[in-house]
Amino acid sequence: MFTLAVFLLFLLAANGAAEDYGKVSTFRGASLQNEVFYPMIAQSVNLDGQIRVNVNKKEYQLGNHNFRVNDKLEPMVSLSALRDLFHVSVSCDPDGKILLQRSSIRANLTLGKRQWTKANGAEAKLTYPPVASGDNVYLPLQDICDMLGGELSWNNKTYTADLDLSTLPPLVLPEHFDLREEQRAAKVRNQGDATTCWAYAASGAMESTFLPANPVQISPDKILGTRGYGFTDSEGGDYMMALSYFLSGKATDQEGHPLSLYEARFHQKEDQREIKESVYRWGGVSTSIYTTGDVTDGGGYNGFTKAYCYRGSEEPNHDVVVIGWDDDFPASNFSGYVPGPGAFICQNSWGEDFGEGGVFYVSYYDSNIGDQCVSYTRTEKGRSYGIIHQQDEYGWTGQVGYKKESIMAAQVFEAETEELVKAVGFYATGKDTKYEVYLVQDYRGKNSLKNRVKVAEGTLSDEGYYTVAVSGQWRIPAGKRSAAILYLKTPGASRPMAVEYTTKRMTESAITNDGEGFISKNGLSWDNVEEKVKGDLCLKVYADPVKEGGK
């Protein structure tokens, strides 16, 4: 700080004593400001998360870490936020080659270079080059708006970006798409005789989101070994069991390096376009189908064309990963009668000897394809937050409510060390869920829940799990008890709040019984959720420890 102050005084003195140099001295001062101060300011802005983004006049609350400023103090957007906001397919390979696709637009970009190539081979130039920070890649936001549509207003004094995406053209999906062609499909593995397809499918879908730039390998055995459910390996499992592991903050790759999941979206099997779009934007999507051991036993598999279709009434019993689709895949490729063409390209966990190197084609008309369908839409290497306050390590196993669309839930937590609350995580149990998040900094009993302050609000279009950033600086001293409060309104729901409670697949040891979760139908009177349903709220609080020096 002393060095910076001396440098500023030097510049002021130099400018004051250099009137004889006229325009030359002014130019040098401006150049020094741009070359020296802007990078220093940018570092501080990015480190403190000072950037604010409004999308269509509403604050974007899925994490300001998705945005940063470059050394010219111009806004940059992460690949993750690009997928979320602009509905693009975008990836970066280990050599820094970036492929961005949206409808008929296909752009080839390179880290550190302004030149990029259009679909027709013509070259163009960005205002600023793409940059990498840690494991993330960022593109210049203004150039993205110019390329894809949308309008940007940027205030470099308040570091606020106002995005108008109402003019963004609708996304037109291709008739054929295959993650293998972009090196975004995970390695095919073999589950052997174990009934652990669900863990293999979850691992494959999760791994896909990191490809091709940051390949990771997740051990299905770690998912199996850390779950707290009553099922044995021979009894199988499901995607929610894997999801709870990824969300718990304990997930690692095969070498023990931490991996994090902060957002997952669920899809309905009737909405095949939504499933396709999720594969296009985020990567592999896990789903369930019905098989009887080897699919050939059911007569629905054509080994020559690697095509499968089951058109019966049995419930799904096997998980695979959707890695693409082909609208023109002939109906004649399937063993039995299929009403029309088209197939999802699916990766199995029966080794590379099965199908097309471990991959096969499941008809759009299969009875179960798209069932129990989940995509991992915000994954990260490492941990974005140093602390997770949670009582629901085993995830969403039930729902609670007051036979109405809305509910309020409060989770009390205690800071073991001085910390800054950064975000809150919860499930939207249905589409178009409206949410409001509040914090109570000093919790002294249920009566203090009325002292809540709103820190976030919005609407979530898809069912799933979301991590929402909170506004403001919420510093919690060590030993202090605070509370996070969530208001939900889910259209058509009677029990909109997800909870973890004892079921036939949940062990008693999963329930914490700490007495610190509450629900309310009006925000005035509160019921203890553990007394009411013998469970815990699915409501997490994410925080960072306060470092010496104050931040």
CSV table of C-alpha atoms in Angstrom, one decimal, residues 94-515:
chain,number,residue,atom,x,y,z
A,94,PRO,CA,-6.2,-28.9,-23.6
A,95,ASP,CA,-4.5,-26.9,-26.5
A,96,GLY,CA,-6.7,-23.8,-25.8
A,97,LYS,CA,-8.8,-24.4,-28.9
A,98,ILE,CA,-12.4,-23.2,-28.2
A,99,LEU,CA,-15.4,-24.4,-30.2
A,100,LEU,CA,-18.6,-22.3,-29.8
A,101,GLN,CA,-21.8,-23.3,-31.5
A,102,ARG,CA,-25.3,-21.9,-31.5
A,103,SER,CA,-27.9,-22.7,-34.3
A,104,SER,CA,-26.0,-21.9,-37.5
A,105,ILE,CA,-23.2,-20.1,-35.8
A,106,ARG,CA,-19.9,-22.0,-35.4
A,107,ALA,CA,-16.9,-20.1,-34.1
A,108,ASN,CA,-13.4,-21.4,-33.6
A,109,LEU,CA,-11.4,-19.4,-31.1
A,110,THR,CA,-8.1,-19.7,-29.4
A,111,LEU,CA,-7.0,-18.7,-25.9
A,112,GLY,CA,-4.8,-15.6,-25.9
A,113,LYS,CA,-5.7,-14.7,-29.5
A,114,ARG,CA,-8.1,-12.2,-31.0
A,115,GLN,CA,-8.5,-13.9,-34.3
A,116,TRP,CA,-11.4,-16.4,-34.8
A,117,THR,CA,-12.8,-18.4,-37.6
A,118,LYS,CA,-16.5,-18.5,-38.7
A,119,ALA,CA,-18.3,-21.5,-40.0
A,120,ASN,CA,-17.7,-20.5,-43.6
A,121,GLY,CA,-13.9,-20.2,-43.0
A,122,ALA,CA,-13.9,-16.4,-42.9
A,123,GLU,CA,-11.7,-14.9,-40.3
A,124,ALA,CA,-12.7,-12.2,-37.8
A,125,LYS,CA,-11.2,-10.4,-34.8
A,126,LEU,CA,-12.3,-10.1,-31.2
A,127,THR,CA,-11.9,-6.9,-29.3
A,128,TYR,CA,-10.1,-8.8,-26.6
A,129,PRO,CA,-8.6,-12.3,-26.5
A,130,PRO,CA,-10.1,-15.2,-24.5
A,131,VAL,CA,-8.3,-15.7,-21.2
A,132,ALA,CA,-7.9,-18.6,-18.7
A,133,SER,CA,-8.0,-18.3,-14.9
A,134,GLY,CA,-7.5,-21.4,-13.0
A,135,ASP,CA,-9.6,-24.1,-14.6
A,136,ASN,CA,-12.0,-21.6,-16.1
A,137,VAL,CA,-12.0,-19.9,-19.5
A,138,TYR,CA,-13.5,-16.5,-20.1
A,139,LEU,CA,-14.6,-14.8,-23.4
A,140,PRO,CA,-15.2,-11.0,-24.0
A,141,LEU,CA,-18.8,-10.4,-23.2
A,142,GLN,CA,-19.3,-7.6,-25.7
A,143,ASP,CA,-17.9,-9.7,-28.5
A,144,ILE,CA,-20.3,-12.5,-27.5
A,145,CYS,CA,-23.3,-10.2,-27.7
A,146,ASP,CA,-22.2,-9.0,-31.1
A,147,MET,CA,-21.7,-12.6,-32.3
A,148,LEU,CA,-24.8,-14.2,-30.9
A,149,GLY,CA,-27.3,-11.4,-30.3
A,150,GLY,CA,-28.3,-9.5,-27.2
A,151,GLU,CA,-27.3,-6.0,-26.0
A,152,LEU,CA,-24.8,-5.1,-23.3
A,153,SER,CA,-24.4,-1.9,-21.3
A,154,TRP,CA,-21.3,-1.9,-19.1
A,155,ASN,CA,-20.5,0.5,-16.3
A,156,ASN,CA,-16.8,0.4,-15.6
A,157,LYS,CA,-17.2,2.5,-12.5
A,158,THR,CA,-19.6,0.3,-10.6
A,159,TYR,CA,-18.6,-2.9,-12.5
A,160,THR,CA,-22.2,-3.6,-13.5
A,161,ALA,CA,-23.2,-5.3,-16.7
A,162,ASP,CA,-26.8,-4.9,-17.9
A,163,LEU,CA,-27.6,-7.6,-20.4
A,164,ASP,CA,-30.7,-7.6,-22.6
A,165,LEU,CA,-31.2,-11.0,-24.0
A,166,SER,CA,-34.8,-10.6,-25.1
A,167,THR,CA,-33.7,-10.2,-28.7
A,168,LEU,CA,-31.6,-13.4,-28.6
A,169,PRO,CA,-32.9,-15.6,-31.5
A,170,PRO,CA,-34.4,-19.0,-30.5
A,171,LEU,CA,-31.9,-21.9,-30.4
A,172,VAL,CA,-32.1,-24.3,-33.4
A,173,LEU,CA,-30.7,-27.7,-32.5
A,174,PRO,CA,-28.9,-29.7,-35.2
A,175,GLU,CA,-30.4,-32.9,-36.5
A,176,HIS,CA,-27.3,-34.9,-35.4
A,177,PHE,CA,-25.1,-34.2,-32.4
A,178,ASP,CA,-22.5,-36.5,-30.8
A,179,LEU,CA,-20.3,-35.6,-27.8
A,180,ARG,CA,-17.7,-38.2,-29.1
A,181,GLU,CA,-17.0,-35.9,-32.1
A,182,GLU,CA,-15.9,-33.1,-29.7
A,183,GLN,CA,-14.0,-35.3,-27.3
A,184,ARG,CA,-16.7,-34.6,-24.6
A,185,ALA,CA,-17.8,-38.1,-23.9
A,186,ALA,CA,-16.3,-39.9,-20.9
A,187,LYS,CA,-14.3,-43.1,-21.1
A,188,VAL,CA,-16.4,-46.3,-21.4
A,189,ARG,CA,-16.2,-48.5,-18.4
A,190,ASN,CA,-17.5,-51.9,-17.3
A,191,GLN,CA,-19.6,-52.5,-14.2
A,192,GLY,CA,-19.2,-56.2,-14.4
A,193,ASP,CA,-21.8,-58.3,-12.7
A,194,ALA,CA,-22.6,-55.6,-10.0
A,195,THR,CA,-25.9,-53.7,-10.1
A,196,THR,CA,-24.1,-50.4,-10.0
A,197,CYS,CA,-25.1,-48.9,-13.3
A,198,TRP,CA,-26.5,-45.9,-11.6
A,199,ALA,CA,-23.1,-45.0,-10.1
A,200,TYR,CA,-21.3,-45.6,-13.4
A,201,ALA,CA,-23.9,-43.4,-15.3
A,202,ALA,CA,-23.6,-40.6,-12.8
A,203,SER,CA,-19.8,-40.7,-13.0
A,204,GLY,CA,-19.8,-40.7,-16.8
A,205,ALA,CA,-22.3,-37.8,-16.9
A,206,MET,CA,-20.3,-35.8,-14.3
A,207,GLU,CA,-16.9,-36.5,-16.1
A,208,SER,CA,-18.4,-35.3,-19.4
A,209,THR,CA,-18.9,-31.8,-18.1
A,210,PHE,CA,-15.2,-31.3,-17.5
A,211,LEU,CA,-14.2,-32.4,-21.0
A,212,PRO,CA,-12.2,-31.9,-23.1
A,213,ALA,CA,-10.1,-29.3,-21.3
A,214,ASN,CA,-10.1,-30.7,-17.7
A,215,PRO,CA,-10.4,-34.5,-17.9
A,216,VAL,CA,-11.2,-36.2,-14.6
A,217,GLN,CA,-12.0,-39.8,-13.6
A,218,ILE,CA,-14.5,-40.4,-10.9
A,219,SER,CA,-14.5,-43.8,-9.1
A,220,PRO,CA,-18.0,-45.3,-8.9
A,221,ASP,CA,-16.7,-47.2,-5.9
A,222,LYS,CA,-16.3,-43.9,-4.0
A,223,ILE,CA,-20.0,-43.2,-4.6
A,224,LEU,CA,-20.9,-46.6,-3.4
A,225,GLY,CA,-18.6,-46.5,-0.4
A,226,THR,CA,-19.7,-43.1,1.0
A,227,ARG,CA,-23.5,-43.2,0.7
A,228,GLY,CA,-25.6,-43.5,3.8
A,229,TYR,CA,-28.4,-45.6,2.4
A,230,GLY,CA,-29.8,-48.9,3.5
A,231,PHE,CA,-29.3,-50.5,0.1
A,232,THR,CA,-26.5,-53.0,-0.5
A,233,ASP,CA,-24.5,-53.1,-3.8
A,234,SER,CA,-26.6,-56.0,-5.0
A,235,GLU,CA,-29.8,-54.0,-4.5
A,236,GLY,CA,-28.8,-51.2,-6.8
A,237,GLY,CA,-29.4,-47.5,-6.4
A,238,ASP,CA,-30.5,-44.4,-8.3
A,239,TYR,CA,-29.5,-41.0,-9.6
A,240,MET,CA,-30.6,-39.2,-6.4
A,241,MET,CA,-28.1,-41.2,-4.4
A,242,ALA,CA,-25.3,-40.2,-6.6
A,243,LEU,CA,-26.5,-36.6,-6.7
A,244,SER,CA,-26.4,-36.4,-2.9
A,245,TYR,CA,-22.8,-37.5,-2.9
A,246,PHE,CA,-21.7,-34.9,-5.5
A,247,LEU,CA,-23.5,-32.2,-3.6
A,248,SER,CA,-22.1,-33.2,-0.2
A,249,GLY,CA,-18.8,-31.4,-0.7
A,250,LYS,CA,-17.0,-34.7,-0.3
A,251,ALA,CA,-16.7,-35.8,-3.9
A,252,THR,CA,-13.2,-36.4,-5.4
A,253,ASP,CA,-11.7,-37.7,-8.5
A,254,GLN,CA,-9.8,-41.0,-8.6
A,255,GLU,CA,-6.6,-39.4,-7.3
A,256,GLY,CA,-8.4,-37.7,-4.4
A,257,HIS,CA,-8.6,-34.2,-5.8
A,258,PRO,CA,-11.8,-32.4,-4.8
A,259,LEU,CA,-14.7,-32.0,-7.3
A,260,SER,CA,-17.8,-29.9,-6.7
A,261,LEU,CA,-21.3,-29.8,-8.0
A,262,TYR,CA,-23.4,-26.7,-7.4
A,263,GLU,CA,-26.3,-27.1,-9.8
A,264,ALA,CA,-28.2,-30.0,-11.4
A,265,ARG,CA,-31.3,-30.0,-13.5
A,266,PHE,CA,-34.0,-32.7,-13.8
A,267,HIS,CA,-35.8,-33.3,-17.1
A,268,GLN,CA,-39.1,-35.0,-18.0
A,269,LYS,CA,-39.0,-37.8,-20.4
A,270,GLU,CA,-41.8,-36.3,-22.4
A,271,ASP,CA,-39.6,-33.2,-23.2
A,272,GLN,CA,-37.0,-34.8,-25.5
A,273,ARG,CA,-36.0,-31.4,-26.9
A,274,GLU,CA,-35.0,-30.3,-23.3
A,275,ILE,CA,-32.9,-33.4,-22.9
A,276,LYS,CA,-31.2,-32.7,-26.3
A,277,GLU,CA,-30.5,-29.1,-25.4
A,278,SER,CA,-29.0,-30.1,-22.0
A,279,VAL,CA,-26.6,-32.5,-23.8
A,280,TYR,CA,-25.8,-29.8,-26.3
A,281,ARG,CA,-25.1,-27.2,-23.6
A,282,TRP,CA,-23.7,-29.1,-20.6
A,283,GLY,CA,-22.6,-32.6,-21.7
A,284,GLY,CA,-23.7,-36.1,-20.8
A,285,VAL,CA,-27.1,-36.6,-19.2
A,286,SER,CA,-27.9,-39.7,-17.1
A,287,THR,CA,-31.2,-41.5,-17.7
A,288,SER,CA,-32.9,-44.8,-17.1
A,289,ILE,CA,-34.2,-47.5,-19.4
A,290,TYR,CA,-35.5,-51.0,-19.0
A,291,THR,CA,-33.4,-54.1,-19.8
A,292,THR,CA,-33.4,-57.7,-18.8
A,293,GLY,CA,-29.8,-58.5,-18.1
A,294,ASP,CA,-28.2,-58.3,-21.5
A,295,VAL,CA,-30.6,-56.2,-23.7
A,296,THR,CA,-30.6,-59.1,-26.2
A,297,ASP,CA,-32.6,-61.2,-23.7
A,298,GLY,CA,-35.6,-58.9,-24.2
A,299,GLY,CA,-35.4,-59.1,-28.0
A,300,GLY,CA,-35.3,-55.3,-28.4
A,301,TYR,CA,-31.7,-55.0,-29.4
A,302,ASN,CA,-30.3,-55.2,-33.0
A,303,GLY,CA,-26.6,-56.2,-32.6
A,304,PHE,CA,-25.9,-55.3,-36.2
A,305,THR,CA,-27.1,-51.7,-36.1
A,306,LYS,CA,-26.5,-51.3,-32.3
A,307,ALA,CA,-30.1,-50.1,-31.9
A,308,TYR,CA,-32.4,-50.8,-29.0
A,309,CYS,CA,-36.1,-50.1,-28.2
A,310,TYR,CA,-38.3,-51.4,-25.5
A,311,ARG,CA,-42.0,-50.7,-25.9
A,312,GLY,CA,-43.5,-52.4,-22.8
A,313,SER,CA,-44.8,-51.4,-19.4
A,314,GLU,CA,-41.9,-52.4,-17.2
A,315,GLU,CA,-40.4,-49.8,-14.9
A,316,PRO,CA,-36.8,-48.7,-15.8
A,317,ASN,CA,-34.0,-50.7,-14.1
A,318,HIS,CA,-30.8,-49.6,-15.8
A,319,ASP,CA,-29.0,-46.3,-16.1
A,320,VAL,CA,-27.0,-45.0,-19.1
A,321,VAL,CA,-25.7,-41.7,-20.3
A,322,VAL,CA,-27.2,-39.8,-23.2
A,323,ILE,CA,-24.3,-38.3,-25.2
A,324,GLY,CA,-26.1,-37.2,-28.4
A,325,TRP,CA,-28.9,-37.9,-30.8
A,326,ASP,CA,-29.7,-38.6,-34.5
A,327,ASP,CA,-33.1,-37.5,-35.8
A,328,ASP,CA,-32.6,-39.4,-39.0
A,329,PHE,CA,-31.6,-42.8,-37.4
A,330,PRO,CA,-33.8,-45.2,-39.4
A,331,ALA,CA,-36.8,-46.9,-37.8
A,332,SER,CA,-35.8,-50.0,-39.7
A,333,ASN,CA,-32.6,-50.3,-37.6
A,334,PHE,CA,-34.6,-51.5,-34.7
A,335,SER,CA,-35.6,-55.1,-34.1
A,336,GLY,CA,-39.3,-54.6,-33.6
A,337,TYR,CA,-41.9,-52.1,-34.9
A,338,VAL,CA,-41.0,-48.4,-34.1
A,339,PRO,CA,-43.4,-45.6,-35.2
A,340,GLY,CA,-40.7,-43.4,-36.7
A,341,PRO,CA,-37.0,-42.5,-37.0
A,342,GLY,CA,-34.7,-41.0,-34.5
A,343,ALA,CA,-32.6,-42.2,-31.6
A,344,PHE,CA,-30.6,-41.0,-28.6
A,345,ILE,CA,-27.0,-41.9,-28.6
A,346,CYS,CA,-26.3,-43.6,-25.3
A,347,GLN,CA,-23.1,-44.7,-23.5
A,348,ASN,CA,-23.4,-47.9,-21.5
A,349,SER,CA,-21.3,-49.3,-18.7
A,350,TRP,CA,-20.8,-52.8,-20.1
A,351,GLY,CA,-17.4,-52.3,-21.6
A,352,GLU,CA,-16.2,-51.4,-25.1
A,353,ASP,CA,-17.2,-54.9,-26.5
A,354,PHE,CA,-20.8,-53.9,-26.3
A,355,GLY,CA,-22.4,-51.9,-29.1
A,356,GLU,CA,-20.3,-49.4,-30.9
A,357,GLY,CA,-17.4,-49.3,-28.6
A,358,GLY,CA,-19.7,-49.2,-25.6
A,359,VAL,CA,-22.3,-46.9,-27.2
A,360,PHE,CA,-25.7,-47.8,-28.7
A,361,TYR,CA,-28.8,-46.1,-30.1
A,362,VAL,CA,-32.1,-46.0,-28.1
A,363,SER,CA,-35.2,-45.1,-30.0
A,364,TYR,CA,-37.1,-41.9,-29.3
A,365,TYR,CA,-40.1,-44.2,-28.9
A,366,ASP,CA,-38.6,-46.3,-26.2
A,367,SER,CA,-41.0,-46.5,-23.2
A,368,ASN,CA,-38.5,-45.3,-20.6
A,369,ILE,CA,-35.8,-43.2,-22.3
A,370,GLY,CA,-35.6,-39.9,-20.5
A,371,ASP,CA,-36.9,-41.2,-17.2
A,372,GLN,CA,-35.0,-40.2,-14.1
A,373,CYS,CA,-33.1,-37.8,-16.2
A,374,VAL,CA,-30.5,-35.5,-14.7
A,375,SER,CA,-27.8,-33.2,-16.0
A,376,TYR,CA,-25.0,-31.6,-14.0
A,377,THR,CA,-25.0,-28.0,-15.0
A,378,ARG,CA,-22.4,-26.4,-12.7
A,379,THR,CA,-19.4,-28.5,-11.9
A,380,GLU,CA,-16.0,-27.4,-10.8
A,381,LYS,CA,-12.6,-28.8,-10.0
A,382,GLY,CA,-11.8,-27.8,-6.4
A,383,ARG,CA,-14.1,-26.0,-4.0
A,384,SER,CA,-15.7,-22.6,-4.7
A,385,TYR,CA,-16.6,-22.2,-1.0
A,386,GLY,CA,-14.4,-23.2,1.9
A,387,ILE,CA,-17.4,-24.1,4.2
A,388,ILE,CA,-20.7,-25.9,3.8
A,389,HIS,CA,-23.3,-25.9,6.5
A,390,GLN,CA,-25.6,-28.8,5.8
A,391,GLN,CA,-27.8,-31.3,7.5
A,392,ASP,CA,-28.9,-33.2,4.4
A,393,GLU,CA,-25.8,-35.0,3.2
A,394,TYR,CA,-28.0,-37.8,1.9
A,395,GLY,CA,-30.2,-35.5,-0.1
A,396,TRP,CA,-33.8,-35.2,-1.3
A,397,THR,CA,-35.8,-38.3,-0.2
A,398,GLY,CA,-39.1,-36.6,0.6
A,399,GLN,CA,-41.1,-33.4,0.6
A,400,VAL,CA,-42.9,-31.3,3.2
A,401,GLY,CA,-45.6,-28.6,3.0
A,402,TYR,CA,-48.9,-27.3,4.1
A,403,LYS,CA,-51.0,-28.5,1.1
A,404,LYS,CA,-50.3,-25.3,-0.7
A,405,GLU,CA,-47.9,-24.1,-3.3
A,406,SER,CA,-45.8,-22.0,-0.9
A,407,ILE,CA,-43.7,-22.6,2.2
A,408,MET,CA,-41.0,-21.0,4.2
A,409,ALA,CA,-38.1,-22.9,5.7
A,410,ALA,CA,-35.3,-21.9,8.1
A,411,GLN,CA,-32.0,-23.6,8.8
A,412,VAL,CA,-29.9,-22.5,11.8
A,413,PHE,CA,-26.2,-22.8,11.5
A,414,GLU,CA,-23.2,-21.9,13.7
A,415,ALA,CA,-19.9,-20.5,12.5
A,416,GLU,CA,-17.0,-22.4,13.9
A,417,THR,CA,-14.6,-19.7,12.6
A,418,GLU,CA,-15.3,-16.1,11.4
A,419,GLU,CA,-16.8,-16.5,8.0
A,420,LEU,CA,-18.5,-14.7,5.1
A,421,VAL,CA,-21.8,-16.2,3.9
A,422,LYS,CA,-21.6,-16.4,0.1
A,423,ALA,CA,-24.5,-18.6,-1.2
A,424,VAL,CA,-27.4,-20.8,-0.3
A,425,GLY,CA,-28.3,-24.1,-2.0
A,426,PHE,CA,-31.7,-25.8,-2.3
A,427,TYR,CA,-34.0,-27.9,-4.5
A,428,ALA,CA,-36.7,-26.6,-6.8
A,429,THR,CA,-39.2,-29.5,-6.6
A,430,GLY,CA,-41.0,-28.4,-9.8
A,431,LYS,CA,-40.8,-26.1,-12.8
A,432,ASP,CA,-41.1,-22.3,-12.5
A,433,THR,CA,-40.4,-22.2,-8.8
A,434,LYS,CA,-40.2,-18.7,-7.4
A,435,TYR,CA,-37.7,-18.3,-4.5
A,436,GLU,CA,-36.7,-15.7,-2.0
A,437,VAL,CA,-33.6,-16.1,0.3
A,438,TYR,CA,-33.2,-14.3,3.6
A,439,LEU,CA,-30.5,-14.2,6.3
A,440,VAL,CA,-30.8,-13.7,10.0
A,441,GLN,CA,-27.3,-12.7,11.2
A,442,ASP,CA,-28.0,-13.1,15.0
A,443,TYR,CA,-30.2,-16.1,15.7
A,444,ARG,CA,-31.5,-16.2,19.3
A,445,GLY,CA,-34.5,-18.5,18.9
A,446,LYS,CA,-37.5,-18.8,16.6
A,447,ASN,CA,-38.8,-15.3,17.5
A,448,SER,CA,-35.6,-13.8,15.9
A,449,LEU,CA,-36.5,-15.3,12.5
A,450,LYS,CA,-38.7,-12.2,12.0
A,451,ASN,CA,-35.5,-10.2,11.8
A,452,ARG,CA,-34.7,-11.6,8.3
A,453,VAL,CA,-33.2,-9.6,5.5
A,454,LYS,CA,-33.8,-10.5,1.9
A,455,VAL,CA,-30.5,-11.3,0.0
A,456,ALA,CA,-31.7,-13.0,-3.2
A,457,GLU,CA,-34.9,-13.7,-5.2
A,458,GLY,CA,-35.8,-15.1,-8.6
A,459,THR,CA,-37.6,-17.8,-10.6
A,460,LEU,CA,-36.1,-21.2,-11.6
A,461,SER,CA,-37.5,-22.6,-14.8
A,462,ASP,CA,-36.3,-26.2,-14.3
A,463,GLU,CA,-36.7,-28.7,-11.4
A,464,GLY,CA,-33.4,-29.3,-9.8
A,465,TYR,CA,-30.8,-28.2,-7.3
A,466,TYR,CA,-29.5,-24.6,-7.4
A,467,THR,CA,-26.8,-22.6,-5.6
A,468,VAL,CA,-27.8,-19.0,-5.4
A,469,ALA,CA,-25.4,-16.2,-4.5
A,470,VAL,CA,-26.4,-13.8,-1.7
A,471,SER,CA,-26.1,-10.0,-2.0
A,472,GLY,CA,-24.2,-7.9,0.5
A,473,GLN,CA,-21.4,-8.7,3.0
A,474,TRP,CA,-22.6,-11.2,5.6
A,475,ARG,CA,-19.8,-11.6,8.2
A,476,ILE,CA,-20.6,-14.1,10.9
A,477,PRO,CA,-18.3,-14.1,14.0
A,478,ALA,CA,-16.9,-17.4,15.3
A,479,GLY,CA,-19.4,-19.1,17.6
A,480,LYS,CA,-22.3,-17.0,16.4
A,481,ARG,CA,-25.5,-18.7,15.4
A,482,SER,CA,-27.3,-17.5,12.3
A,483,ALA,CA,-30.2,-18.7,10.1
A,484,ALA,CA,-30.8,-19.0,6.4
A,485,ILE,CA,-34.5,-18.7,5.4
A,486,LEU,CA,-36.0,-19.9,2.1
A,487,TYR,CA,-39.4,-19.0,0.7
A,488,LEU,CA,-40.6,-21.2,-2.2
A,489,LYS,CA,-43.6,-21.1,-4.4
A,490,THR,CA,-43.9,-24.0,-6.8
A,491,PRO,CA,-47.0,-24.0,-9.2
A,492,GLY,CA,-49.2,-27.0,-8.5
A,493,ALA,CA,-47.3,-28.3,-5.5
A,494,SER,CA,-48.7,-29.2,-2.1
A,495,ARG,CA,-45.4,-30.0,-0.5
A,496,PRO,CA,-42.8,-27.8,-2.2
A,497,MET,CA,-39.9,-28.2,0.2
A,498,ALA,CA,-37.4,-31.0,-0.2
A,499,VAL,CA,-36.3,-32.8,3.0
A,500,GLU,CA,-34.1,-35.7,4.0
A,501,TYR,CA,-36.0,-38.3,6.1
A,502,THR,CA,-36.0,-41.9,6.9
A,503,THR,CA,-37.5,-44.1,4.1
A,504,LYS,CA,-37.0,-47.7,3.1
A,505,ARG,CA,-33.8,-46.7,1.3
A,506,MET,CA,-32.5,-44.4,4.0
A,507,THR,CA,-30.6,-45.5,7.2
A,508,GLU,CA,-31.6,-44.1,10.5
A,509,SER,CA,-28.1,-42.8,11.0
A,510,ALA,CA,-28.6,-40.3,8.2
A,511,ILE,CA,-30.8,-38.1,10.3
A,512,THR,CA,-29.0,-35.6,12.4
A,513,ASN,CA,-31.8,-34.7,14.9
A,514,ASP,CA,-30.2,-31.4,15.8
A,515,GLY,CA,-33.5,-29.5,16.2
